[in-house]
Coordinates of N, CA, C and O and ligand atoms in Angstrom, one line a residue:
M1 N -11.5 5.1 13.1 CA -10.8 6.4 13.6 C -10.7 7.4 12.4 O -10.2 7.0 11.3
S2 N -11.1 8.6 12.6 CA -11.0 9.6 11.5 C -9.7 10.2 11.4 O -8.9 10.1 12.3
P3 N -9.3 10.8 10.2 CA -8.0 11.4 10.1 C -7.8 12.5 11.1 O -6.7 12.7 11.5
E4 N -8.8 13.2 11.5 CA -8.7 14.3 12.5 C -8.1 13.7 13.8 O -7.3 14.3 14.4
Q5 N -8.7 12.6 14.1 CA -8.2 12.0 15.4 C -6.8 11.6 15.3 O -6.0 11.7 16.3
I6 N -6.3 11.1 14.1 CA -5.0 10.6 14.0 C -4.0 11.8 14.0 O -2.9 11.6 14.5
T7 N -4.4 12.9 13.5 CA -3.4 14.0 13.5 C -3.4 14.7 14.8 O -2.5 15.5 15.1
N8 N -4.3 14.5 15.7 CA -4.2 15.0 17.1 C -3.1 14.2 17.8 O -3.3 13.0 18.0
P9 N -2.1 14.9 18.3 CA -1.0 14.2 18.9 C -1.4 13.3 20.1 O -0.9 12.2 20.2
A10 N -2.3 13.7 20.9 CA -2.7 12.9 22.1 C -3.4 11.7 21.6 O -3.1 10.6 22.1
K11 N -4.3 11.8 20.6 CA -5.0 10.7 20.1 C -4.0 9.7 19.4 O -4.1 8.5 19.4
A12 N -3.1 10.3 18.6 CA -2.1 9.5 17.9 C -1.3 8.7 18.9 O -1.0 7.5 18.6
E13 N -1.0 9.2 20.0 CA -0.2 8.5 21.0 C -1.0 7.3 21.5 O -0.5 6.2 21.7
G14 N -2.3 7.5 21.8 CA -3.2 6.5 22.2 C -3.3 5.4 21.1 O -3.3 4.2 21.4
L15 N -3.4 5.8 19.9 CA -3.5 4.9 18.8 C -2.2 4.1 18.7 O -2.2 2.9 18.5
Q16 N -1.1 4.8 18.9 CA 0.2 4.1 18.8 C 0.3 2.9 19.9 O 0.7 1.8 19.6
D17 N -0.1 3.3 21.1 CA -0.1 2.3 22.2 C -1.0 1.1 21.8 O -0.7 0.0 22.0
M18 N -2.2 1.5 21.3 CA -3.2 0.4 20.9 C -2.6 -0.5 19.9 O -2.7 -1.8 20.0
L19 N -2.0 0.1 18.8 CA -1.4 -0.8 17.8 C -0.2 -1.6 18.2 O 0.0 -2.7 17.8
A20 N 0.6 -0.9 19.1 CA 1.8 -1.7 19.6 C 1.3 -2.9 20.4 O 1.9 -4.0 20.3
S21 N 0.3 -2.7 21.2 CA -0.2 -3.8 22.0 C -0.9 -4.9 21.2 O -1.0 -6.0 21.5
A22 N -1.4 -4.5 20.0 CA -2.0 -5.4 19.1 C -0.9 -6.2 18.3 O -1.3 -7.2 17.6
G23 N 0.3 -5.8 18.4 CA 1.4 -6.5 17.7 C 2.0 -5.9 16.5 O 2.7 -6.5 15.7
Y24 N 1.8 -4.6 16.3 CA 2.5 -3.8 15.2 C 3.8 -3.2 15.7 O 3.9 -2.7 16.8
S25 N 4.8 -3.3 14.8 CA 6.1 -2.7 15.1 C 6.0 -1.2 15.0 O 5.0 -0.7 14.5
E26 N 7.0 -0.5 15.5 CA 7.1 1.0 15.4 C 7.0 1.4 14.0 O 6.4 2.4 13.6
T27 N 7.7 0.7 13.1 CA 7.8 1.0 11.7 C 6.4 0.9 11.1 O 5.9 1.8 10.4
A28 N 5.7 -0.2 11.4 CA 4.4 -0.3 10.8 C 3.4 0.7 11.3 O 2.6 1.3 10.6
I29 N 3.5 1.1 12.6 CA 2.7 2.1 13.2 C 2.9 3.4 12.5 O 2.0 4.2 12.2
S30 N 4.2 3.7 12.3 CA 4.6 5.0 11.7 C 4.0 5.1 10.3 O 3.5 6.1 9.9
Y31 N 4.1 4.0 9.5 CA 3.5 4.1 8.2 C 2.0 4.3 8.3 O 1.4 5.1 7.5
Y32 N 1.4 3.7 9.2 CA -0.1 3.8 9.4 C -0.5 5.2 9.8 O -1.4 5.8 9.2
I33 N 0.3 5.8 10.7 CA -0.1 7.2 11.1 C 0.3 8.2 10.1 O -0.5 9.1 9.8
R34 N 1.5 8.1 9.5 CA 1.9 9.1 8.5 C 1.2 9.0 7.2 O 1.0 10.0 6.5
K35 N 1.0 7.8 6.8 CA 0.3 7.5 5.5 C 1.0 8.3 4.3 O 0.4 9.1 3.6
P36 N 2.3 8.1 4.1 CA 3.1 9.0 3.2 C 2.6 8.9 1.7 O 2.9 9.8 1.0
Y37 N 2.1 7.7 1.4 CA 1.7 7.5 0.0 C 0.2 7.2 -0.2 O -0.2 6.4 -1.1
M38 N -0.6 7.8 0.7 CA -2.0 7.6 0.6 C -2.6 8.6 -0.3 O -2.3 9.8 -0.2
G39 N -3.5 8.2 -1.3 CA -4.1 9.2 -2.1 C -4.1 8.7 -3.6 O -4.0 7.5 -3.8
S40 N -4.3 9.7 -4.5 CA -4.3 9.3 -5.9 C -3.3 10.1 -6.6 O -2.8 11.2 -6.1
I41 N -3.0 9.7 -7.9 CA -2.2 10.5 -8.8 C -3.0 10.8 -10.0 O -3.5 9.9 -10.7
P42 N -3.4 12.1 -10.2 CA -4.3 12.5 -11.2 C -3.9 12.0 -12.6 O -4.8 11.6 -13.4
D43 N -2.6 12.1 -12.9 CA -2.2 11.7 -14.3 C -1.5 10.4 -14.2 O -0.5 10.2 -14.9
A44 N -2.0 9.5 -13.4 CA -1.4 8.2 -13.3 C -1.4 7.4 -14.6 O -2.3 7.6 -15.5
D45 N -0.3 6.6 -14.9 CA -0.3 5.8 -16.1 C -1.0 4.5 -15.9 O -1.4 3.9 -16.9
Q46 N -1.3 4.1 -14.7 CA -2.0 2.9 -14.4 C -2.8 3.0 -13.1 O -2.2 3.5 -12.1
V47 N -4.0 2.6 -13.1 CA -4.8 2.6 -11.9 C -5.5 1.2 -11.9 O -6.1 0.8 -12.8
S48 N -5.4 0.5 -10.8 CA -6.0 -0.8 -10.6 C -6.5 -0.9 -9.2 O -6.0 -0.4 -8.3
D49 N -7.6 -1.7 -9.1 CA -8.2 -2.0 -7.8 C -8.2 -3.5 -7.5 O -8.2 -4.3 -8.5
M50 N -8.3 -3.8 -6.3 CA -8.4 -5.2 -5.9 C -9.2 -5.3 -4.6 O -8.9 -4.5 -3.7
T51 N -10.0 -6.3 -4.5 CA -10.7 -6.5 -3.2 C -10.2 -7.8 -2.6 O -10.0 -8.8 -3.3
G52 N -9.8 -7.8 -1.3 CA -9.2 -8.9 -0.7 C -10.3 -9.9 -0.2 O -11.5 -9.6 -0.2
S53 N -9.8 -11.0 0.3 CA -10.8 -12.1 0.8 C -11.5 -11.6 2.0 O -12.6 -12.0 2.3
C54 N -11.0 -10.5 2.7 CA -11.7 -10.0 3.9 C -12.8 -9.0 3.4 O -13.5 -8.5 4.3
G55 N -12.8 -8.6 2.1 CA -13.8 -7.7 1.7 C -13.3 -6.3 1.6 O -14.0 -5.4 1.1
D56 N -12.1 -6.0 2.1 CA -11.5 -4.7 2.0 C -10.9 -4.5 0.6 O -10.5 -5.4 -0.1
T57 N -10.8 -3.2 0.2 CA -10.5 -2.8 -1.2 C -9.3 -1.9 -1.2 O -9.2 -1.0 -0.3
M58 N -8.4 -2.0 -2.2 CA -7.4 -1.1 -2.4 C -7.4 -0.6 -3.9 O -7.7 -1.4 -4.7
S59 N -6.9 0.6 -4.1 CA -6.6 1.1 -5.4 C -5.2 1.5 -5.4 O -4.7 2.1 -4.5
I60 N -4.5 1.2 -6.5 CA -3.1 1.7 -6.7 C -3.0 2.6 -7.9 O -3.7 2.3 -8.9
Y61 N -2.2 3.7 -7.8 CA -2.0 4.6 -8.9 C -0.5 4.5 -9.1 O 0.3 4.7 -8.2
L62 N -0.1 4.3 -10.4 CA 1.3 4.2 -10.7 C 1.7 5.3 -11.7 O 0.9 5.5 -12.7
K63 N 2.8 6.0 -11.5 CA 3.3 7.0 -12.4 C 4.6 6.4 -12.9 O 5.5 6.0 -12.1
L64 N 4.7 6.2 -14.2 CA 5.9 5.6 -14.8 C 6.6 6.5 -15.8 O 6.0 7.3 -16.4
D65 N 7.9 6.2 -15.8 CA 8.7 6.9 -16.8 C 9.5 5.8 -17.5 O 10.5 5.3 -17.0
G66 N 9.1 5.4 -18.7 CA 9.7 4.2 -19.4 C 9.5 3.0 -18.5 O 8.4 2.6 -18.1
D67 N 10.7 2.5 -18.1 CA 10.7 1.2 -17.3 C 10.7 1.5 -15.8 O 10.8 0.6 -15.0
I68 N 10.6 2.8 -15.4 CA 10.8 3.1 -14.0 C 9.5 3.6 -13.3 O 8.8 4.3 -13.9
V69 N 9.3 3.1 -12.1 CA 8.2 3.5 -11.3 C 8.6 4.8 -10.6 O 9.4 4.8 -9.7
T70 N 8.1 5.9 -11.1 CA 8.6 7.2 -10.5 C 7.7 7.6 -9.3 O 8.2 8.3 -8.4
D71 N 6.5 7.1 -9.3 CA 5.6 7.4 -8.1 C 4.5 6.4 -8.0 O 4.1 5.8 -9.0
A72 N 4.0 6.2 -6.8 CA 2.9 5.3 -6.6 C 2.1 5.8 -5.4 O 2.7 6.3 -4.4
K73 N 0.8 5.6 -5.4 CA 0.0 5.9 -4.3 C -1.1 4.9 -4.2 O -1.5 4.3 -5.2
Y74 N -1.5 4.7 -3.0 CA -2.6 3.7 -2.7 C -3.8 4.5 -2.1 O -3.6 5.4 -1.3
Q75 N -5.0 4.0 -2.4 CA -6.2 4.4 -1.6 C -6.6 3.1 -1.0 O -6.7 2.1 -1.7
V76 N -6.7 3.1 0.3 CA -7.0 1.9 1.1 C -8.3 2.0 1.9 O -8.4 2.9 2.7
M77 N -9.2 1.1 1.6 CA -10.3 1.0 2.5 C -10.1 -0.3 3.2 O -10.6 -1.4 2.8
G78 N -9.3 -0.3 4.2 CA -9.0 -1.5 4.9 C -8.3 -1.1 6.3 O -8.4 0.0 6.7
C79 N -7.7 -2.1 6.9 CA -7.2 -2.0 8.2 C -5.8 -1.4 8.3 O -5.2 -1.1 7.3
A80 N -5.3 -1.3 9.5 CA -4.0 -0.7 9.7 C -2.9 -1.5 9.1 O -2.0 -1.0 8.5
G81 N -3.1 -2.8 9.1 CA -2.1 -3.7 8.4 C -2.1 -3.4 6.9 O -1.0 -3.4 6.3
A82 N -3.2 -3.2 6.3 CA -3.3 -3.0 4.9 C -2.6 -1.6 4.6 O -1.9 -1.5 3.6
V83 N -2.9 -0.6 5.4 CA -2.3 0.7 5.1 C -0.8 0.7 5.3 O -0.1 1.1 4.4
S84 N -0.3 0.1 6.3 CA 1.1 0.1 6.5 C 1.8 -0.8 5.4 O 2.9 -0.4 5.0
A85 N 1.2 -1.9 5.0 CA 1.8 -2.7 4.0 C 1.8 -1.9 2.6 O 2.8 -2.0 1.9
A86 N 0.8 -1.2 2.3 CA 0.7 -0.5 1.1 C 1.8 0.6 1.1 O 2.5 0.8 0.1
M87 N 1.9 1.3 2.2 CA 2.9 2.4 2.3 C 4.3 1.9 2.2 O 5.2 2.4 1.5
A88 N 4.6 0.7 2.8 CA 5.9 0.1 2.7 C 6.2 -0.4 1.3 O 7.3 -0.2 0.8
A89 N 5.2 -0.9 0.6 CA 5.4 -1.4 -0.7 C 5.8 -0.2 -1.6 O 6.7 -0.4 -2.5
V90 N 5.2 1.0 -1.4 CA 5.6 2.1 -2.3 C 7.1 2.5 -2.0 O 7.8 2.7 -3.0
D91 N 7.5 2.5 -0.8 CA 8.9 2.8 -0.5 C 9.8 1.8 -1.2 O 10.9 2.1 -1.6
L92 N 9.3 0.6 -1.4 CA 10.2 -0.5 -2.0 C 10.2 -0.3 -3.5 O 11.2 -0.8 -4.1
I93 N 9.2 0.3 -4.1 CA 9.2 0.3 -5.6 C 9.5 1.6 -6.2 O 9.8 1.7 -7.4
R94 N 9.4 2.7 -5.5 CA 9.7 4.0 -6.1 C 11.1 4.1 -6.6 O 12.1 3.8 -5.9
G95 N 11.3 4.5 -7.9 CA 12.6 4.6 -8.5 C 13.1 3.3 -9.0 O 14.2 3.3 -9.5
K96 N 12.3 2.2 -8.9 CA 12.8 0.9 -9.3 C 12.1 0.6 -10.6 O 11.2 1.2 -11.1
T97 N 12.7 -0.5 -11.3 CA 12.1 -0.9 -12.6 C 10.8 -1.6 -12.4 O 10.5 -2.1 -11.3
L98 N 10.1 -1.7 -13.5 CA 8.8 -2.5 -13.5 C 9.0 -3.9 -13.1 O 8.3 -4.5 -12.4
D99 N 10.1 -4.5 -13.6 CA 10.4 -5.9 -13.3 C 10.7 -6.1 -11.8 O 10.3 -7.1 -11.2
Y100 N 11.4 -5.1 -11.3 CA 11.7 -5.2 -9.8 C 10.4 -5.2 -9.1 O 10.2 -5.9 -8.1
A101 N 9.6 -4.2 -9.4 CA 8.3 -4.0 -8.7 C 7.4 -5.3 -8.8 O 6.8 -5.7 -7.9
R102 N 7.5 -5.9 -10.0 CA 6.7 -7.2 -10.2 C 7.2 -8.3 -9.4 O 6.5 -9.3 -9.1
S103 N 8.5 -8.3 -9.1 CA 9.1 -9.4 -8.3 C 9.0 -9.2 -6.8 O 9.3 -10.1 -6.1
L104 N 8.4 -8.1 -6.4 CA 8.2 -7.8 -5.0 C 7.3 -8.9 -4.4 O 6.3 -9.2 -5.1
N105 N 7.6 -9.4 -3.3 CA 6.7 -10.4 -2.7 C 6.3 -10.0 -1.2 O 6.8 -9.0 -0.7
D106 N 5.4 -10.8 -0.7 CA 4.9 -10.5 0.7 C 6.1 -10.4 1.7 O 6.1 -9.6 2.6
G107 N 7.1 -11.3 1.5 CA 8.2 -11.3 2.5 C 9.0 -10.1 2.5 O 9.4 -9.6 3.5
D108 N 9.1 -9.4 1.3 CA 9.9 -8.2 1.2 C 9.2 -7.1 2.0 O 9.8 -6.3 2.7
V109 N 7.9 -7.1 1.8 CA 7.1 -6.0 2.6 C 7.1 -6.3 4.1 O 7.3 -5.4 4.9
F110 N 7.0 -7.6 4.4 CA 7.0 -8.0 5.8 C 8.4 -7.6 6.5 O 8.4 -7.1 7.6
K111 N 9.4 -7.8 5.7 CA 10.8 -7.4 6.2 C 10.8 -5.9 6.6 O 11.4 -5.6 7.6
V112 N 10.2 -5.1 5.8 CA 10.2 -3.6 6.1 C 9.3 -3.4 7.3 O 9.7 -2.6 8.2
L113 N 8.2 -4.0 7.4 CA 7.2 -3.7 8.5 C 7.7 -4.4 9.8 O 7.4 -3.9 10.9
Q114 N 8.5 -5.4 9.7 CA 9.1 -6.1 10.8 C 8.1 -6.9 11.6 O 8.4 -8.1 12.0
K115 N 7.0 -6.3 12.0 CA 6.1 -7.1 12.8 C 4.7 -6.5 12.6 O 4.5 -5.3 12.8
I116 N 3.7 -7.4 12.3 CA 2.3 -7.0 12.3 C 1.6 -8.3 12.8 O 2.1 -9.4 12.8
P117 N 0.4 -8.1 13.4 CA -0.3 -9.3 13.9 C -0.4 -10.4 12.9 O -0.7 -10.1 11.7
E118 N -0.3 -11.6 13.3 CA -0.3 -12.8 12.3 C -1.6 -12.8 11.5 O -1.6 -13.0 10.3
K119 N -2.7 -12.4 12.2 CA -4.0 -12.5 11.4 C -4.1 -11.4 10.4 O -5.1 -11.3 9.6
K120 N -3.1 -10.5 10.3 CA -3.1 -9.4 9.4 C -2.1 -9.7 8.2 O -1.9 -8.8 7.4
H121 N -1.5 -10.8 8.2 CA -0.6 -11.1 7.1 C -1.2 -11.1 5.7 O -0.6 -10.7 4.7
H122 N -2.5 -11.5 5.7 CA -3.2 -11.4 4.4 C -3.3 -10.0 3.8 O -3.5 -9.8 2.7
C123 N -3.2 -9.0 4.7 CA -3.4 -7.6 4.3 C -2.1 -7.2 3.5 O -2.2 -6.4 2.6
I124 N -1.0 -7.8 3.9 CA 0.3 -7.6 3.1 C 0.0 -8.2 1.7 O 0.4 -7.5 0.7
Q125 N -0.6 -9.4 1.7 CA -0.8 -10.0 0.4 C -1.7 -9.1 -0.5 O -1.5 -9.0 -1.7
L126 N -2.7 -8.5 0.1 CA -3.6 -7.6 -0.7 C -2.8 -6.5 -1.3 O -3.0 -6.1 -2.5
A127 N -1.9 -5.8 -0.5 CA -1.1 -4.7 -1.1 C -0.3 -5.2 -2.2 O -0.2 -4.5 -3.3
V128 N 0.4 -6.3 -2.1 CA 1.3 -6.8 -3.1 C 0.5 -7.3 -4.3 O 0.9 -7.0 -5.5
K129 N -0.6 -8.0 -4.1 CA -1.4 -8.5 -5.2 C -2.0 -7.3 -6.0 O -2.1 -7.4 -7.2
T130 N -2.4 -6.2 -5.3 CA -2.9 -5.0 -6.0 C -1.8 -4.5 -6.9 O -2.1 -4.1 -8.1
L131 N -0.6 -4.4 -6.4 CA 0.5 -3.9 -7.2 C 0.8 -4.8 -8.4 O 0.9 -4.3 -9.5
H132 N 0.8 -6.1 -8.2 CA 1.1 -7.0 -9.3 C 0.0 -6.9 -10.4 O 0.3 -6.9 -11.6
K133 N -1.3 -6.8 -9.9 CA -2.4 -6.6 -10.9 C -2.2 -5.4 -11.7 O -2.3 -5.4 -13.0
A134 N -1.8 -4.3 -11.1 CA -1.6 -3.0 -11.8 C -0.5 -3.2 -12.9 O -0.6 -2.8 -14.0
L135 N 0.6 -3.8 -12.5 CA 1.8 -4.0 -13.4 C 1.4 -4.9 -14.5 O 1.8 -4.7 -15.7
D136 N 0.6 -6.0 -14.2 CA 0.2 -6.9 -15.3 C -0.8 -6.2 -16.3 O -0.7 -6.4 -17.5
E137 N -1.7 -5.4 -15.7 CA -2.6 -4.7 -16.6 C -1.9 -3.7 -17.4 O -2.2 -3.5 -18.6
Y138 N -0.9 -3.0 -16.9 CA -0.1 -2.0 -17.6 C 0.6 -2.7 -18.8 O 0.6 -2.3 -19.9
K139 N 1.2 -3.9 -18.5 CA 1.9 -4.6 -19.5 C 1.0 -5.1 -20.6 O 1.4 -5.1 -21.8
N140 N -0.2 -5.4 -20.2 CA -1.2 -5.8 -21.2 C -2.0 -4.7 -21.9 O -3.1 -4.8 -22.2
G141 N -1.4 -3.6 -21.9 CA -2.0 -2.5 -22.7 C -2.4 -1.3 -21.8 O -2.8 -0.2 -22.4
G142 N -2.3 -1.4 -20.6 CA -2.6 -0.3 -19.7 C -4.1 0.0 -19.6 O -4.9 -0.4 -20.5
C143 N -4.4 0.6 -18.5 CA -5.8 0.8 -18.2 C -6.0 1.8 -17.1 O -5.5 1.7 -16.0
R144 N -6.7 3.0 -17.5 CA -6.9 4.0 -16.4 C -8.3 4.1 -16.0 O -8.7 4.7 -15.1
D145 N -9.2 3.3 -16.8 CA -10.6 3.3 -16.4 C -10.8 2.3 -15.3 O -10.4 1.2 -15.4
R146 N -11.4 2.7 -14.2 CA -11.5 1.9 -13.1 C -12.5 0.7 -13.3 O -12.4 -0.3 -12.6
N147 N -13.4 0.9 -14.2 CA -14.4 -0.2 -14.4 C -14.5 -0.5 -15.9 O -15.6 -0.2 -16.5
P148 N -13.4 -0.9 -16.5 CA -13.4 -0.9 -18.0 C -14.2 -2.1 -18.6 O -14.6 -2.0 -19.7
H149 N -14.4 -3.2 -17.8 CA -14.9 -4.4 -18.5 C -16.3 -4.7 -18.1 O -16.7 -4.5 -17.0
Ligands
FES1 FE1 -8.9 -6.5 5.2 FE2 -6.7 -6.0 6.6 S1 -7.1 -5.6 4.5 S2 -8.5 -7.0 7.3

């Protein structure tokens, strides 16, 4: 589904119904449709990518001020579960410390989403693992080059 289709109210309603019947909560659907933290941060302090077992890929951009995550965005080439999990993860870490963000786990994100199809739970893992990878890379010297090694 293209972004144009999602911003069309009639199509968005159809999409909402489809996702609801697939097992997504209203909260998860709202994150997927609104995509509040989708995109990139040009002056990010850390950019990291990860590919999940399903073959889908995410990039995370972190903006930091000392020990605080001031902003974060994801680029997601993945499913609705992956998008909603990534957006929820950002809401959980914005304004929080690096340690708090590193301690975030799949259950924390699932609690926010409330309900997504069981076969999509690995998509939450991908969002969290991408975040953890970025934080670990930052701690180990930081890295903004997407293909450094
Ligand atoms: Fe690959 Fe959801 S991220 S199926």
